[in-house]
Amino acid sequence: MSKTFALDCVRVAAAAGQVDFGENRVQEALPKCAEGRDLDARWHLIGHLQKNKARKVVGPFAWIHSVDGCELLDRLERAAADEGTRPLLLIQVDLAGEDTKHGAPPAQLLRIFEAAAACRAVEVKGLMLIPPYEDDPERTRPYFRRLREVRDDLVAQGVNRSMLTELSMGMSHDFEVAVAEGATMVRVGTAIFGARPVPAAAR
Ligand SMILES: *Cc1c(COP(=O)(O)O)cnc(C)c1O
């Protein structure tokens, strides 16, 4: 996760062989993607995406982890078709029922995957989870396990496996537990780039 870090940091990581870089704010990421065009980098959008920004992200981002409903999916499909791009998408799932968090409730997933099966420009590849924060990764393990079970349930209900190959879950302090529970993509920021500068508003 290169969010909050300048492109110079991305360049150092890219020179060391890192290819995938995650950003959570469209506004901050777009100039970085543009300036870093010379790099062999694959950009991932992991933060909430407003529908009206769909058109801006389907080019720069190879992966969009934060699709949480049919309407956003449809916007991305139309934007990608218009732009001639083929972004890969993950459906963000809300397992905790936290109103403050984004993500689709599990009950809506089948409908979203039915819509995804009809998409021709974008391709849905799996699920993404941001669980409630716990210092002890063992307390997060049940959420990781639940996302895997949700994936298995969708396959059992007939969703094509090719749309469910990825589970994006786990960050610096809990990625080992996430991998043990089936993560195929971990989103590691601090453990690679160091502590992020604290935004002025949070000081
Ligand atoms: C910032 C961020 C991460 C990385 O967190 P670290 O603790 O720095 O590894 C992972 N996932 C999401 C959605 C993030 O916003």
PDB file of C-alpha atoms and ligand atoms in Angstrom:
ATOM      1  CA  MET A   1       0.000   0.000   0.000  1.00  0.00           C
ATOM      2  CA  SER A   2       1.776   3.110  -1.204  1.00  0.00           C
ATOM      3  CA  LYS A   3      -0.973   5.497  -0.049  1.00  0.00           C
ATOM      4  CA  THR A   4       0.351   8.709   1.546  1.00  0.00           C
ATOM      5  CA  PHE A   5       3.868   7.922   0.290  1.00  0.00           C
ATOM      6  CA  ALA A   6       5.361   9.957  -2.530  1.00  0.00           C
ATOM      7  CA  LEU A   7       6.129   8.463  -5.912  1.00  0.00           C
ATOM      8  CA  ASP A   8       9.828   8.459  -4.971  1.00  0.00           C
ATOM      9  CA  CYS A   9       9.046   5.748  -2.398  1.00  0.00           C
ATOM     10  CA  VAL A  10       7.131   3.793  -5.031  1.00  0.00           C
ATOM     11  CA  ARG A  11      10.151   4.066  -7.326  1.00  0.00           C
ATOM     12  CA  VAL A  12      12.448   2.589  -4.675  1.00  0.00           C
ATOM     13  CA  ALA A  13      10.054  -0.320  -4.078  1.00  0.00           C
ATOM     14  CA  ALA A  14       9.590  -0.853  -7.828  1.00  0.00           C
ATOM     15  CA  ALA A  15      13.363  -0.957  -8.296  1.00  0.00           C
ATOM     16  CA  ALA A  16      13.427  -3.716  -5.658  1.00  0.00           C
ATOM     17  CA  GLY A  17      10.910  -5.711  -7.685  1.00  0.00           C
ATOM     18  CA  GLN A  18       7.547  -4.684  -6.214  1.00  0.00           C
ATOM     19  CA  VAL A  19       4.905  -4.509  -8.942  1.00  0.00           C
ATOM     20  CA  ASP A  20       1.567  -4.036  -7.148  1.00  0.00           C
ATOM     21  CA  PHE A  21       0.793  -0.748  -5.412  1.00  0.00           C
ATOM     22  CA  GLY A  22      -2.377   0.146  -3.516  1.00  0.00           C
ATOM     23  CA  GLU A  23      -3.950   3.554  -3.106  1.00  0.00           C
ATOM     24  CA  ASN A  24      -7.075   4.467  -1.191  1.00  0.00           C
ATOM     25  CA  ARG A  25      -7.870   7.964  -2.423  1.00  0.00           C
ATOM     26  CA  VAL A  26      -8.603   8.635  -6.072  1.00  0.00           C
ATOM     27  CA  GLN A  27      -7.585  12.277  -5.812  1.00  0.00           C
ATOM     28  CA  GLU A  28      -4.164  11.406  -4.392  1.00  0.00           C
ATOM     29  CA  ALA A  29      -3.593   8.402  -6.628  1.00  0.00           C
ATOM     30  CA  LEU A  30      -4.317   9.759 -10.104  1.00  0.00           C
ATOM     31  CA  PRO A  31      -1.308  12.104 -10.280  1.00  0.00           C
ATOM     32  CA  LYS A  32       0.924   9.320  -8.942  1.00  0.00           C
ATOM     33  CA  CYS A  33      -0.312   6.862 -11.566  1.00  0.00           C
ATOM     34  CA  ALA A  34       0.252   9.482 -14.259  1.00  0.00           C
ATOM     35  CA  GLU A  35       3.739  10.465 -13.104  1.00  0.00           C
ATOM     36  CA  GLY A  36       4.698   6.837 -12.592  1.00  0.00           C
ATOM     37  CA  ARG A  37       3.695   5.752 -16.077  1.00  0.00           C
ATOM     38  CA  ASP A  38       7.287   4.793 -16.832  1.00  0.00           C
ATOM     39  CA  LEU A  39       7.237   2.228 -14.002  1.00  0.00           C
ATOM     40  CA  ASP A  40       6.221  -1.376 -14.449  1.00  0.00           C
ATOM     41  CA  ALA A  41       3.557  -0.882 -11.781  1.00  0.00           C
ATOM     42  CA  ARG A  42       0.062  -2.304 -11.353  1.00  0.00           C
ATOM     43  CA  TRP A  43      -2.134   0.100  -9.408  1.00  0.00           C
ATOM     44  CA  HIS A  44      -4.879  -1.101  -7.072  1.00  0.00           C
ATOM     45  CA  LEU A  45      -7.684   1.085  -5.766  1.00  0.00           C
ATOM     46  CA  ILE A  46      -8.561  -0.145  -2.289  1.00  0.00           C
ATOM     47  CA  GLY A  47     -10.547   2.804  -0.924  1.00  0.00           C
ATOM     48  CA  HIS A  48     -14.189   3.724  -1.269  1.00  0.00           C
ATOM     49  CA  LEU A  49     -15.127   4.773  -4.784  1.00  0.00           C
ATOM     50  CA  GLN A  50     -17.884   7.267  -5.466  1.00  0.00           C
ATOM     51  CA  LYS A  51     -20.014   6.432  -8.487  1.00  0.00           C
ATOM     52  CA  ASN A  52     -19.276   9.726 -10.185  1.00  0.00           C
ATOM     53  CA  LYS A  53     -15.538   8.890 -10.226  1.00  0.00           C
ATOM     54  CA  ALA A  54     -15.953   5.583 -12.095  1.00  0.00           C
ATOM     55  CA  ARG A  55     -14.799   7.108 -15.361  1.00  0.00           C
ATOM     56  CA  LYS A  56     -11.597   8.454 -13.833  1.00  0.00           C
ATOM     57  CA  VAL A  57     -10.393   5.153 -12.423  1.00  0.00           C
ATOM     58  CA  VAL A  58     -11.024   2.545 -15.129  1.00  0.00           C
ATOM     59  CA  GLY A  59      -7.866   3.548 -16.992  1.00  0.00           C
ATOM     60  CA  PRO A  60      -5.182   4.041 -14.334  1.00  0.00           C
ATOM     61  CA  PHE A  61      -6.189   1.196 -12.019  1.00  0.00           C
ATOM     62  CA  ALA A  62      -5.642  -2.435 -13.032  1.00  0.00           C
ATOM     63  CA  TRP A  63      -7.584  -3.583  -9.961  1.00  0.00           C
ATOM     64  CA  ILE A  64     -10.476  -1.991  -8.095  1.00  0.00           C
ATOM     65  CA  HIS A  65     -11.041  -3.710  -4.712  1.00  0.00           C
ATOM     66  CA  SER A  66     -13.948  -1.648  -3.454  1.00  0.00           C
ATOM     67  CA  VAL A  67     -16.991  -2.398  -5.603  1.00  0.00           C
ATOM     68  CA  ASP A  68     -19.974  -2.614  -3.287  1.00  0.00           C
ATOM     69  CA  GLY A  69     -23.116  -2.675  -5.396  1.00  0.00           C
ATOM     70  CA  CYS A  70     -24.752  -3.214  -8.785  1.00  0.00           C
ATOM     71  CA  GLU A  71     -24.977   0.461  -9.583  1.00  0.00           C
ATOM     72  CA  LEU A  72     -21.241   1.050  -9.174  1.00  0.00           C
ATOM     73  CA  LEU A  73     -20.536  -2.156 -11.094  1.00  0.00           C
ATOM     74  CA  ASP A  74     -22.707  -0.916 -13.953  1.00  0.00           C
ATOM     75  CA  ARG A  75     -20.991   2.490 -13.979  1.00  0.00           C
ATOM     76  CA  LEU A  76     -17.571   0.845 -14.115  1.00  0.00           C
ATOM     77  CA  GLU A  77     -18.670  -1.516 -16.893  1.00  0.00           C
ATOM     78  CA  ARG A  78     -19.949   1.335 -19.046  1.00  0.00           C
ATOM     79  CA  ALA A  79     -16.923   3.525 -18.348  1.00  0.00           C
ATOM     80  CA  ALA A  80     -14.479   0.718 -19.138  1.00  0.00           C
ATOM     81  CA  ALA A  81     -16.352  -0.161 -22.342  1.00  0.00           C
ATOM     82  CA  ASP A  82     -16.192   3.505 -23.430  1.00  0.00           C
ATOM     83  CA  GLU A  83     -12.512   3.839 -22.542  1.00  0.00           C
ATOM     84  CA  GLY A  84     -11.546   0.471 -23.982  1.00  0.00           C
ATOM     85  CA  THR A  85     -10.013  -0.761 -20.718  1.00  0.00           C
ATOM     86  CA  ARG A  86     -10.377  -4.084 -18.869  1.00  0.00           C
ATOM     87  CA  PRO A  87     -10.079  -3.454 -15.130  1.00  0.00           C
ATOM     88  CA  LEU A  88     -10.314  -6.379 -12.725  1.00  0.00           C
ATOM     89  CA  LEU A  89     -12.719  -5.933  -9.840  1.00  0.00           C
ATOM     90  CA  LEU A  90     -13.293  -7.289  -6.361  1.00  0.00           C
ATOM     91  CA  ILE A  91     -16.551  -7.041  -4.466  1.00  0.00           C
ATOM     92  CA  GLN A  92     -16.049  -5.547  -1.003  1.00  0.00           C
ATOM     93  CA  VAL A  93     -18.068  -7.412   1.603  1.00  0.00           C
ATOM     94  CA  ASP A  94     -19.387  -5.985   4.859  1.00  0.00           C
ATOM     95  CA  LEU A  95     -19.392  -8.852   7.360  1.00  0.00           C
ATOM     96  CA  ALA A  96     -19.679  -6.797  10.525  1.00  0.00           C
ATOM     97  CA  GLY A  97     -22.814  -4.889   9.606  1.00  0.00           C
ATOM     98  CA  GLU A  98     -21.090  -1.637  10.524  1.00  0.00           C
ATOM     99  CA  ASP A  99     -23.036   1.288   9.116  1.00  0.00           C
ATOM    100  CA  THR A 100     -19.880   3.359   8.995  1.00  0.00           C
ATOM    101  CA  LYS A 101     -18.080   0.941   6.704  1.00  0.00           C
ATOM    102  CA  HIS A 102     -18.583   0.354   3.018  1.00  0.00           C
ATOM    103  CA  GLY A 103     -19.162  -2.989   1.424  1.00  0.00           C
ATOM    104  CA  ALA A 104     -22.056  -5.132   0.275  1.00  0.00           C
ATOM    105  CA  PRO A 105     -23.947  -7.240   2.812  1.00  0.00           C
ATOM    106  CA  PRO A 106     -23.571 -10.972   2.074  1.00  0.00           C
ATOM    107  CA  ALA A 107     -27.288 -11.228   1.173  1.00  0.00           C
ATOM    108  CA  GLN A 108     -26.704  -8.979  -1.865  1.00  0.00           C
ATOM    109  CA  LEU A 109     -23.737 -10.830  -3.274  1.00  0.00           C
ATOM    110  CA  LEU A 110     -25.583 -13.321  -5.459  1.00  0.00           C
ATOM    111  CA  ARG A 111     -27.363 -10.486  -7.251  1.00  0.00           C
ATOM    112  CA  ILE A 112     -24.099  -8.607  -7.759  1.00  0.00           C
ATOM    113  CA  PHE A 113     -22.415 -11.715  -9.191  1.00  0.00           C
ATOM    114  CA  GLU A 114     -25.354 -12.290 -11.540  1.00  0.00           C
ATOM    115  CA  ALA A 115     -24.883  -8.757 -12.830  1.00  0.00           C
ATOM    116  CA  ALA A 116     -21.112  -9.308 -13.036  1.00  0.00           C
ATOM    117  CA  ALA A 117     -21.581 -12.397 -15.201  1.00  0.00           C
ATOM    118  CA  ALA A 118     -23.128 -10.167 -17.873  1.00  0.00           C
ATOM    119  CA  CYS A 119     -20.242  -7.670 -17.879  1.00  0.00           C
ATOM    120  CA  ARG A 120     -17.951  -7.645 -20.894  1.00  0.00           C
ATOM    121  CA  ALA A 121     -15.416  -4.898 -20.145  1.00  0.00           C
ATOM    122  CA  VAL A 122     -14.814  -5.304 -16.417  1.00  0.00           C
ATOM    123  CA  GLU A 123     -14.105  -8.682 -14.874  1.00  0.00           C
ATOM    124  CA  VAL A 124     -14.983  -9.578 -11.285  1.00  0.00           C
ATOM    125  CA  LYS A 125     -12.282 -11.790  -9.751  1.00  0.00           C
ATOM    126  CA  GLY A 126     -13.231 -12.206  -6.099  1.00  0.00           C
ATOM    127  CA  LEU A 127     -13.994 -10.652  -2.733  1.00  0.00           C
ATOM    128  CA  MET A 128     -12.368  -8.044  -0.510  1.00  0.00           C
ATOM    129  CA  LEU A 129     -12.701  -7.494   3.223  1.00  0.00           C
ATOM    130  CA  ILE A 130     -11.846  -4.712   5.659  1.00  0.00           C
ATOM    131  CA  PRO A 131     -12.695  -6.241   9.050  1.00  0.00           C
ATOM    132  CA  PRO A 132     -13.178  -4.222  12.228  1.00  0.00           C
ATOM    133  CA  TYR A 133      -9.764  -3.334  13.665  1.00  0.00           C
ATOM    134  CA  GLU A 134      -8.401  -5.614  16.404  1.00  0.00           C
ATOM    135  CA  ASP A 135      -4.880  -5.447  17.870  1.00  0.00           C
ATOM    136  CA  ASP A 136      -4.847  -9.209  18.233  1.00  0.00           C
ATOM    137  CA  PRO A 137      -5.029 -10.840  14.776  1.00  0.00           C
ATOM    138  CA  GLU A 138      -6.583 -13.941  16.330  1.00  0.00           C
ATOM    139  CA  ARG A 139      -9.692 -11.871  16.953  1.00  0.00           C
ATOM    140  CA  THR A 140      -9.841 -11.021  13.255  1.00  0.00           C
ATOM    141  CA  ARG A 141      -9.435 -14.648  12.184  1.00  0.00           C
ATOM    142  CA  PRO A 142     -13.205 -15.394  12.339  1.00  0.00           C
ATOM    143  CA  TYR A 143     -13.837 -12.602   9.795  1.00  0.00           C
ATOM    144  CA  PHE A 144     -11.190 -13.943   7.414  1.00  0.00           C
ATOM    145  CA  ARG A 145     -12.624 -17.439   7.776  1.00  0.00           C
ATOM    146  CA  ARG A 146     -16.144 -16.106   7.190  1.00  0.00           C
ATOM    147  CA  LEU A 147     -15.106 -14.402   3.930  1.00  0.00           C
ATOM    148  CA  ARG A 148     -13.710 -17.707   2.687  1.00  0.00           C
ATOM    149  CA  GLU A 149     -16.991 -19.424   3.630  1.00  0.00           C
ATOM    150  CA  VAL A 150     -18.972 -16.715   1.851  1.00  0.00           C
ATOM    151  CA  ARG A 151     -16.835 -17.414  -1.241  1.00  0.00           C
ATOM    152  CA  ASP A 152     -17.481 -21.165  -0.937  1.00  0.00           C
ATOM    153  CA  ASP A 153     -21.227 -20.553  -0.523  1.00  0.00           C
ATOM    154  CA  LEU A 154     -21.300 -18.478  -3.718  1.00  0.00           C
ATOM    155  CA  VAL A 155     -19.555 -21.255  -5.642  1.00  0.00           C
ATOM    156  CA  ALA A 156     -22.059 -23.753  -4.189  1.00  0.00           C
ATOM    157  CA  GLN A 157     -24.859 -21.485  -5.390  1.00  0.00           C
ATOM    158  CA  GLY A 158     -23.554 -21.660  -8.931  1.00  0.00           C
ATOM    159  CA  VAL A 159     -21.330 -18.590  -9.292  1.00  0.00           C
ATOM    160  CA  ASN A 160     -18.555 -19.344 -11.760  1.00  0.00           C
ATOM    161  CA  ARG A 161     -15.275 -20.040  -9.945  1.00  0.00           C
ATOM    162  CA  SER A 162     -13.393 -17.814 -12.380  1.00  0.00           C
ATOM    163  CA  MET A 163     -15.160 -14.857 -10.733  1.00  0.00           C
ATOM    164  CA  LEU A 164     -14.033 -15.966  -7.266  1.00  0.00           C
ATOM    165  CA  THR A 165     -10.336 -16.734  -7.541  1.00  0.00           C
ATOM    166  CA  GLU A 166      -9.177 -13.903  -5.220  1.00  0.00           C
ATOM    167  CA  LEU A 167      -9.667 -13.096  -1.551  1.00  0.00           C
ATOM    168  CA  SER A 168      -8.188  -9.678  -0.708  1.00  0.00           C
ATOM    169  CA  MET A 169      -7.753  -9.598   3.076  1.00  0.00           C
ATOM    170  CA  GLY A 170      -5.019  -8.962   5.634  1.00  0.00           C
ATOM    171  CA  MET A 171      -2.819  -5.957   6.381  1.00  0.00           C
ATOM    172  CA  SER A 172       0.590  -5.449   8.043  1.00  0.00           C
ATOM    173  CA  HIS A 173      -0.364  -6.729  11.496  1.00  0.00           C
ATOM    174  CA  ASP A 174      -2.619  -9.611  10.507  1.00  0.00           C
ATOM    175  CA  PHE A 175      -1.669 -10.809   7.017  1.00  0.00           C
ATOM    176  CA  GLU A 176      -0.222 -14.101   8.297  1.00  0.00           C
ATOM    177  CA  VAL A 177      -3.568 -15.076   9.802  1.00  0.00           C
ATOM    178  CA  ALA A 178      -5.331 -13.899   6.636  1.00  0.00           C
ATOM    179  CA  VAL A 179      -3.080 -16.066   4.449  1.00  0.00           C
ATOM    180  CA  ALA A 180      -3.714 -19.055   6.739  1.00  0.00           C
ATOM    181  CA  GLU A 181      -7.437 -18.501   6.160  1.00  0.00           C
ATOM    182  CA  GLY A 182      -7.112 -18.325   2.387  1.00  0.00           C
ATOM    183  CA  ALA A 183      -6.087 -14.789   1.403  1.00  0.00           C
ATOM    184  CA  THR A 184      -4.701 -14.602  -2.128  1.00  0.00           C
ATOM    185  CA  MET A 185      -3.953 -10.855  -1.950  1.00  0.00           C
ATOM    186  CA  VAL A 186      -2.693  -9.090   1.168  1.00  0.00           C
ATOM    187  CA  ARG A 187      -2.623  -5.320   1.479  1.00  0.00           C
ATOM    188  CA  VAL A 188       0.573  -4.483   3.313  1.00  0.00           C
ATOM    189  CA  GLY A 189       1.534  -0.857   3.835  1.00  0.00           C
ATOM    190  CA  THR A 190       3.296  -0.072   7.107  1.00  0.00           C
ATOM    191  CA  ALA A 191       5.413  -3.235   7.122  1.00  0.00           C
ATOM    192  CA  ILE A 192       6.938  -2.221   3.769  1.00  0.00           C
ATOM    193  CA  PHE A 193       6.962   1.580   3.738  1.00  0.00           C
ATOM    194  CA  GLY A 194       7.019   2.335   7.467  1.00  0.00           C
ATOM    195  CA  ALA A 195       4.517   4.307   9.550  1.00  0.00           C
ATOM    196  CA  ARG A 196       2.334   6.688   7.592  1.00  0.00           C
ATOM    197  CA  PRO A 197       2.476  10.377   8.494  1.00  0.00           C
ATOM    198  CA  VAL A 198      -0.469  11.155  10.783  1.00  0.00           C
ATOM    199  CA  PRO A 199      -2.871  13.525   9.007  1.00  0.00           C
ATOM    200  CA  ALA A 200      -3.125  16.918  10.697  1.00  0.00           C
ATOM    201  CA  ALA A 201      -6.801  16.369  11.487  1.00  0.00           C
ATOM    202  CA  ALA A 202      -6.045  13.235  13.516  1.00  0.00           C
ATOM    203  CA  ARG A 203      -3.216  14.664  15.643  1.00  0.00           C
TER     204      ARG A 203
HETATM  205  C1  LIG B   1      -3.974   1.359   4.436  1.00  0.00           C
HETATM  206  C2  LIG B   1      -4.694   0.110   4.157  1.00  0.00           C
HETATM  207  C3  LIG B   1      -4.074  -1.128   4.302  1.00  0.00           C
HETATM  208  C4  LIG B   1      -2.641  -1.287   4.773  1.00  0.00           C
HETATM  209  O1  LIG B   1      -2.549  -1.095   6.149  1.00  0.00           O
HETATM  210  P1  LIG B   1      -1.153  -1.351   6.922  1.00  0.00           P
HETATM  211  O2  LIG B   1      -1.584  -1.575   8.314  1.00  0.00           O
HETATM  212  O3  LIG B   1      -0.344  -0.133   6.740  1.00  0.00           O
HETATM  213  O4  LIG B   1      -0.525  -2.544   6.297  1.00  0.00           O
HETATM  214  C5  LIG B   1      -4.799  -2.256   3.968  1.00  0.00           C
HETATM  215  N1  LIG B   1      -6.067  -2.187   3.542  1.00  0.00           N
HETATM  216  C6  LIG B   1      -6.698  -1.016   3.394  1.00  0.00           C
HETATM  217  C7  LIG B   1      -8.108  -0.996   2.899  1.00  0.00           C
HETATM  218  C8  LIG B   1      -6.048   0.166   3.708  1.00  0.00           C
HETATM  219  O5  LIG B   1      -6.691   1.337   3.556  1.00  0.00           O
END
